[in-house]
């Protein structure tokens, strides 16, 4: 009996152990399967592999197209935001000019309006 089990028996399914160093010899069942594998049509395997490669190529192309579309969308969105920033700056400038001409009257009315809306919403939500 060796350190790896019985050296003359079938210790691991379809492989037999022979020799002092644990060399494996395939069983007859394994050899028949290997022979059948060698007899398979190589063209069938190559066509399956070619199909998989084609599919991966299509996926890579679709990913590239999607990235290009998303980059274009982000560029357009960035340009739109820059335009909105200019408009907002002009609106704030107009608001400050109006404030300087009319004093604090519009600000006072705006504050009263906001306070009334807040109180109305509070009462409405509380009553529900």
JSON list of C-alpha atoms in Angstrom, two decimals:
[
{"chain": "A", "resi": 1, "resn": "UNK", "atom": "CA", "xyz": [0.00, 0.00, 0.00]},
{"chain": "A", "resi": 2, "resn": "UNK", "atom": "CA", "xyz": [1.51, 3.37, -1.02]},
{"chain": "A", "resi": 3, "resn": "UNK", "atom": "CA", "xyz": [0.97, 6.83, 0.44]},
{"chain": "A", "resi": 4, "resn": "UNK", "atom": "CA", "xyz": [-1.59, 7.57, -2.31]},
{"chain": "A", "resi": 5, "resn": "UNK", "atom": "CA", "xyz": [-3.77, 4.52, -1.79]},
{"chain": "A", "resi": 6, "resn": "UNK", "atom": "CA", "xyz": [-3.79, 1.12, -3.40]},
{"chain": "A", "resi": 7, "resn": "UNK", "atom": "CA", "xyz": [-1.28, 1.12, -6.24]},
{"chain": "A", "resi": 8, "resn": "UNK", "atom": "CA", "xyz": [-2.84, -1.72, -8.14]},
{"chain": "A", "resi": 9, "resn": "UNK", "atom": "CA", "xyz": [-6.55, -0.95, -7.86]},
{"chain": "A", "resi": 10, "resn": "UNK", "atom": "CA", "xyz": [-8.84, 1.51, -9.57]},
{"chain": "A", "resi": 11, "resn": "UNK", "atom": "CA", "xyz": [-8.67, 4.24, -6.90]},
{"chain": "A", "resi": 12, "resn": "UNK", "atom": "CA", "xyz": [-10.11, 7.25, -8.73]},
{"chain": "A", "resi": 13, "resn": "UNK", "atom": "CA", "xyz": [-13.03, 6.43, -10.99]},
{"chain": "A", "resi": 14, "resn": "UNK", "atom": "CA", "xyz": [-11.81, 6.04, -14.54]},
{"chain": "A", "resi": 15, "resn": "UNK", "atom": "CA", "xyz": [-8.04, 6.28, -13.95]},
{"chain": "A", "resi": 16, "resn": "UNK", "atom": "CA", "xyz": [-5.71, 3.51, -12.79]},
{"chain": "A", "resi": 17, "resn": "UNK", "atom": "CA", "xyz": [-2.57, 4.11, -10.77]},
{"chain": "A", "resi": 18, "resn": "UNK", "atom": "CA", "xyz": [0.58, 2.23, -11.78]},
{"chain": "A", "resi": 19, "resn": "UNK", "atom": "CA", "xyz": [4.15, 2.64, -10.65]},
{"chain": "A", "resi": 20, "resn": "UNK", "atom": "CA", "xyz": [5.88, 3.99, -7.58]},
{"chain": "A", "resi": 21, "resn": "UNK", "atom": "CA", "xyz": [5.50, 7.68, -8.43]},
{"chain": "A", "resi": 22, "resn": "UNK", "atom": "CA", "xyz": [1.76, 7.68, -8.97]},
{"chain": "A", "resi": 23, "resn": "UNK", "atom": "CA", "xyz": [1.71, 7.80, -12.78]},
{"chain": "A", "resi": 24, "resn": "UNK", "atom": "CA", "xyz": [-1.81, 7.61, -14.15]},
{"chain": "A", "resi": 25, "resn": "UNK", "atom": "CA", "xyz": [-2.89, 5.42, -17.00]},
{"chain": "A", "resi": 26, "resn": "UNK", "atom": "CA", "xyz": [-6.29, 6.21, -18.46]},
{"chain": "A", "resi": 27, "resn": "UNK", "atom": "CA", "xyz": [-8.88, 3.46, -18.23]},
{"chain": "A", "resi": 28, "resn": "UNK", "atom": "CA", "xyz": [-10.37, 1.86, -21.30]},
{"chain": "A", "resi": 29, "resn": "UNK", "atom": "CA", "xyz": [-13.56, 3.92, -20.85]},
{"chain": "A", "resi": 30, "resn": "UNK", "atom": "CA", "xyz": [-11.53, 7.14, -20.96]},
{"chain": "A", "resi": 31, "resn": "UNK", "atom": "CA", "xyz": [-9.59, 5.98, -24.02]},
{"chain": "A", "resi": 32, "resn": "UNK", "atom": "CA", "xyz": [-12.81, 5.24, -25.90]},
{"chain": "A", "resi": 33, "resn": "UNK", "atom": "CA", "xyz": [-14.15, 8.73, -25.09]},
{"chain": "A", "resi": 34, "resn": "UNK", "atom": "CA", "xyz": [-10.91, 10.32, -26.26]},
{"chain": "A", "resi": 35, "resn": "UNK", "atom": "CA", "xyz": [-11.04, 8.39, -29.50]},
{"chain": "A", "resi": 36, "resn": "UNK", "atom": "CA", "xyz": [-14.59, 9.55, -30.11]},
{"chain": "A", "resi": 37, "resn": "UNK", "atom": "CA", "xyz": [-13.51, 13.12, -29.36]},
{"chain": "A", "resi": 38, "resn": "UNK", "atom": "CA", "xyz": [-10.74, 12.87, -31.94]},
{"chain": "A", "resi": 39, "resn": "UNK", "atom": "CA", "xyz": [-13.17, 11.57, -34.53]},
{"chain": "A", "resi": 40, "resn": "UNK", "atom": "CA", "xyz": [-15.50, 14.57, -34.17]},
{"chain": "A", "resi": 41, "resn": "UNK", "atom": "CA", "xyz": [-15.66, 16.86, -37.15]},
{"chain": "A", "resi": 42, "resn": "UNK", "atom": "CA", "xyz": [-13.07, 19.64, -36.75]},
{"chain": "A", "resi": 43, "resn": "UNK", "atom": "CA", "xyz": [-15.12, 21.84, -39.08]},
{"chain": "A", "resi": 44, "resn": "UNK", "atom": "CA", "xyz": [-18.01, 21.71, -36.61]},
{"chain": "A", "resi": 45, "resn": "UNK", "atom": "CA", "xyz": [-15.78, 22.96, -33.80]},
{"chain": "A", "resi": 46, "resn": "UNK", "atom": "CA", "xyz": [-14.25, 25.66, -35.95]},
{"chain": "A", "resi": 47, "resn": "UNK", "atom": "CA", "xyz": [-17.68, 26.84, -37.12]},
{"chain": "A", "resi": 48, "resn": "UNK", "atom": "CA", "xyz": [-18.89, 27.07, -33.49]},
{"chain": "A", "resi": 49, "resn": "UNK", "atom": "CA", "xyz": [-15.75, 28.99, -32.57]},
{"chain": "A", "resi": 50, "resn": "UNK", "atom": "CA", "xyz": [-16.21, 31.28, -35.57]},
{"chain": "A", "resi": 51, "resn": "UNK", "atom": "CA", "xyz": [-19.81, 31.95, -34.47]},
{"chain": "A", "resi": 52, "resn": "UNK", "atom": "CA", "xyz": [-18.67, 32.87, -30.98]},
{"chain": "A", "resi": 53, "resn": "UNK", "atom": "CA", "xyz": [-15.96, 35.19, -32.32]},
{"chain": "A", "resi": 54, "resn": "UNK", "atom": "CA", "xyz": [-18.49, 36.86, -34.63]},
{"chain": "A", "resi": 55, "resn": "UNK", "atom": "CA", "xyz": [-20.89, 37.35, -31.72]},
{"chain": "A", "resi": 56, "resn": "UNK", "atom": "CA", "xyz": [-18.12, 38.91, -29.58]},
{"chain": "A", "resi": 57, "resn": "UNK", "atom": "CA", "xyz": [-17.16, 41.19, -32.45]},
{"chain": "A", "resi": 58, "resn": "UNK", "atom": "CA", "xyz": [-20.77, 42.39, -32.78]},
{"chain": "A", "resi": 59, "resn": "UNK", "atom": "CA", "xyz": [-20.97, 43.01, -29.02]},
{"chain": "A", "resi": 60, "resn": "UNK", "atom": "CA", "xyz": [-17.74, 45.03, -29.13]},
{"chain": "A", "resi": 61, "resn": "UNK", "atom": "CA", "xyz": [-19.02, 47.10, -32.07]},
{"chain": "A", "resi": 62, "resn": "UNK", "atom": "CA", "xyz": [-22.33, 47.76, -30.28]},
{"chain": "A", "resi": 63, "resn": "UNK", "atom": "CA", "xyz": [-20.48, 48.84, -27.14]},
{"chain": "A", "resi": 64, "resn": "UNK", "atom": "CA", "xyz": [-18.37, 51.24, -29.20]},
{"chain": "A", "resi": 65, "resn": "UNK", "atom": "CA", "xyz": [-21.46, 52.70, -30.86]},
{"chain": "A", "resi": 66, "resn": "UNK", "atom": "CA", "xyz": [-23.17, 53.17, -27.49]},
{"chain": "A", "resi": 67, "resn": "UNK", "atom": "CA", "xyz": [-20.10, 54.91, -26.05]},
{"chain": "A", "resi": 68, "resn": "UNK", "atom": "CA", "xyz": [-19.92, 57.24, -29.05]},
{"chain": "A", "resi": 69, "resn": "UNK", "atom": "CA", "xyz": [-23.63, 58.11, -28.72]},
{"chain": "A", "resi": 70, "resn": "UNK", "atom": "CA", "xyz": [-23.34, 58.74, -24.97]},
{"chain": "A", "resi": 71, "resn": "UNK", "atom": "CA", "xyz": [-20.29, 60.99, -25.45]},
{"chain": "A", "resi": 72, "resn": "UNK", "atom": "CA", "xyz": [-22.15, 63.01, -28.07]},
{"chain": "A", "resi": 73, "resn": "UNK", "atom": "CA", "xyz": [-25.15, 63.31, -25.72]},
{"chain": "A", "resi": 74, "resn": "UNK", "atom": "CA", "xyz": [-22.92, 64.49, -22.85]},
{"chain": "A", "resi": 75, "resn": "UNK", "atom": "CA", "xyz": [-21.22, 67.05, -25.08]},
{"chain": "A", "resi": 76, "resn": "UNK", "atom": "CA", "xyz": [-24.58, 68.45, -26.19]},
{"chain": "A", "resi": 77, "resn": "UNK", "atom": "CA", "xyz": [-25.85, 68.53, -22.61]},
{"chain": "A", "resi": 78, "resn": "UNK", "atom": "CA", "xyz": [-22.71, 70.38, -21.47]},
{"chain": "A", "resi": 79, "resn": "UNK", "atom": "CA", "xyz": [-23.19, 73.00, -24.19]},
{"chain": "A", "resi": 80, "resn": "UNK", "atom": "CA", "xyz": [-26.84, 73.44, -23.17]},
{"chain": "A", "resi": 81, "resn": "UNK", "atom": "CA", "xyz": [-25.83, 73.90, -19.53]},
{"chain": "A", "resi": 82, "resn": "UNK", "atom": "CA", "xyz": [-23.31, 76.57, -20.49]},
{"chain": "A", "resi": 83, "resn": "UNK", "atom": "CA", "xyz": [-26.08, 78.42, -22.35]},
{"chain": "A", "resi": 84, "resn": "UNK", "atom": "CA", "xyz": [-28.42, 78.15, -19.37]},
{"chain": "A", "resi": 85, "resn": "UNK", "atom": "CA", "xyz": [-25.68, 79.49, -17.09]},
{"chain": "A", "resi": 86, "resn": "UNK", "atom": "CA", "xyz": [-25.46, 82.61, -19.25]},
{"chain": "A", "resi": 87, "resn": "UNK", "atom": "CA", "xyz": [-29.21, 83.10, -19.17]},
{"chain": "A", "resi": 88, "resn": "UNK", "atom": "CA", "xyz": [-29.34, 82.64, -15.41]},
{"chain": "A", "resi": 89, "resn": "UNK", "atom": "CA", "xyz": [-26.53, 85.13, -14.92]},
{"chain": "A", "resi": 90, "resn": "UNK", "atom": "CA", "xyz": [-28.41, 87.68, -17.08]},
{"chain": "A", "resi": 91, "resn": "UNK", "atom": "CA", "xyz": [-31.64, 87.08, -15.11]},
{"chain": "A", "resi": 92, "resn": "UNK", "atom": "CA", "xyz": [-29.87, 87.59, -11.79]},
{"chain": "A", "resi": 93, "resn": "UNK", "atom": "CA", "xyz": [-28.26, 90.77, -13.13]},
{"chain": "A", "resi": 94, "resn": "UNK", "atom": "CA", "xyz": [-31.71, 92.06, -14.16]},
{"chain": "A", "resi": 95, "resn": "UNK", "atom": "CA", "xyz": [-33.11, 91.16, -10.73]},
{"chain": "A", "resi": 96, "resn": "UNK", "atom": "CA", "xyz": [-30.35, 93.06, -8.92]},
{"chain": "A", "resi": 97, "resn": "UNK", "atom": "CA", "xyz": [-30.86, 96.09, -11.16]},
{"chain": "A", "resi": 98, "resn": "UNK", "atom": "CA", "xyz": [-34.61, 96.02, -10.45]},
{"chain": "A", "resi": 99, "resn": "UNK", "atom": "CA", "xyz": [-33.91, 95.74, -6.74]},
{"chain": "A", "resi": 100, "resn": "UNK", "atom": "CA", "xyz": [-31.56, 98.72, -6.84]},
{"chain": "A", "resi": 101, "resn": "UNK", "atom": "CA", "xyz": [-34.17, 100.89, -8.67]},
{"chain": "A", "resi": 102, "resn": "UNK", "atom": "CA", "xyz": [-37.20, 99.97, -6.58]},
{"chain": "A", "resi": 103, "resn": "UNK", "atom": "CA", "xyz": [-35.66, 99.43, -3.14]},
{"chain": "A", "resi": 104, "resn": "UNK", "atom": "CA", "xyz": [-36.83, 96.57, -0.93]},
{"chain": "A", "resi": 105, "resn": "UNK", "atom": "CA", "xyz": [-40.55, 96.72, -1.95]},
{"chain": "A", "resi": 106, "resn": "UNK", "atom": "CA", "xyz": [-40.52, 93.71, -4.36]},
{"chain": "A", "resi": 107, "resn": "UNK", "atom": "CA", "xyz": [-38.47, 91.66, -1.92]},
{"chain": "A", "resi": 108, "resn": "UNK", "atom": "CA", "xyz": [-40.97, 92.43, 0.86]},
{"chain": "A", "resi": 109, "resn": "UNK", "atom": "CA", "xyz": [-43.93, 91.36, -1.31]},
{"chain": "A", "resi": 110, "resn": "UNK", "atom": "CA", "xyz": [-42.11, 88.20, -2.41]},
{"chain": "A", "resi": 111, "resn": "UNK", "atom": "CA", "xyz": [-41.40, 87.30, 1.22]},
{"chain": "A", "resi": 112, "resn": "UNK", "atom": "CA", "xyz": [-45.03, 87.85, 2.24]},
{"chain": "A", "resi": 113, "resn": "UNK", "atom": "CA", "xyz": [-46.22, 85.73, -0.70]},
{"chain": "A", "resi": 114, "resn": "UNK", "atom": "CA", "xyz": [-43.83, 82.87, 0.18]},
{"chain": "A", "resi": 115, "resn": "UNK", "atom": "CA", "xyz": [-44.92, 83.00, 3.82]},
{"chain": "A", "resi": 116, "resn": "UNK", "atom": "CA", "xyz": [-48.61, 82.86, 2.86]},
{"chain": "A", "resi": 117, "resn": "UNK", "atom": "CA", "xyz": [-48.05, 79.89, 0.55]},
{"chain": "A", "resi": 118, "resn": "UNK", "atom": "CA", "xyz": [-46.12, 78.07, 3.29]},
{"chain": "A", "resi": 119, "resn": "UNK", "atom": "CA", "xyz": [-48.87, 78.67, 5.89]},
{"chain": "A", "resi": 120, "resn": "UNK", "atom": "CA", "xyz": [-51.57, 77.61, 3.42]},
{"chain": "A", "resi": 121, "resn": "UNK", "atom": "CA", "xyz": [-49.71, 74.38, 2.56]},
{"chain": "A", "resi": 122, "resn": "UNK", "atom": "CA", "xyz": [-49.19, 73.64, 6.26]},
{"chain": "A", "resi": 123, "resn": "UNK", "atom": "CA", "xyz": [-52.89, 74.07, 7.06]},
{"chain": "A", "resi": 124, "resn": "UNK", "atom": "CA", "xyz": [-53.94, 72.09, 3.96]},
{"chain": "A", "resi": 125, "resn": "UNK", "atom": "CA", "xyz": [-51.63, 69.16, 4.73]},
{"chain": "A", "resi": 126, "resn": "UNK", "atom": "CA", "xyz": [-52.55, 69.19, 8.43]},
{"chain": "A", "resi": 127, "resn": "UNK", "atom": "CA", "xyz": [-56.28, 69.04, 7.60]},
{"chain": "A", "resi": 128, "resn": "UNK", "atom": "CA", "xyz": [-55.87, 66.02, 5.33]}
]
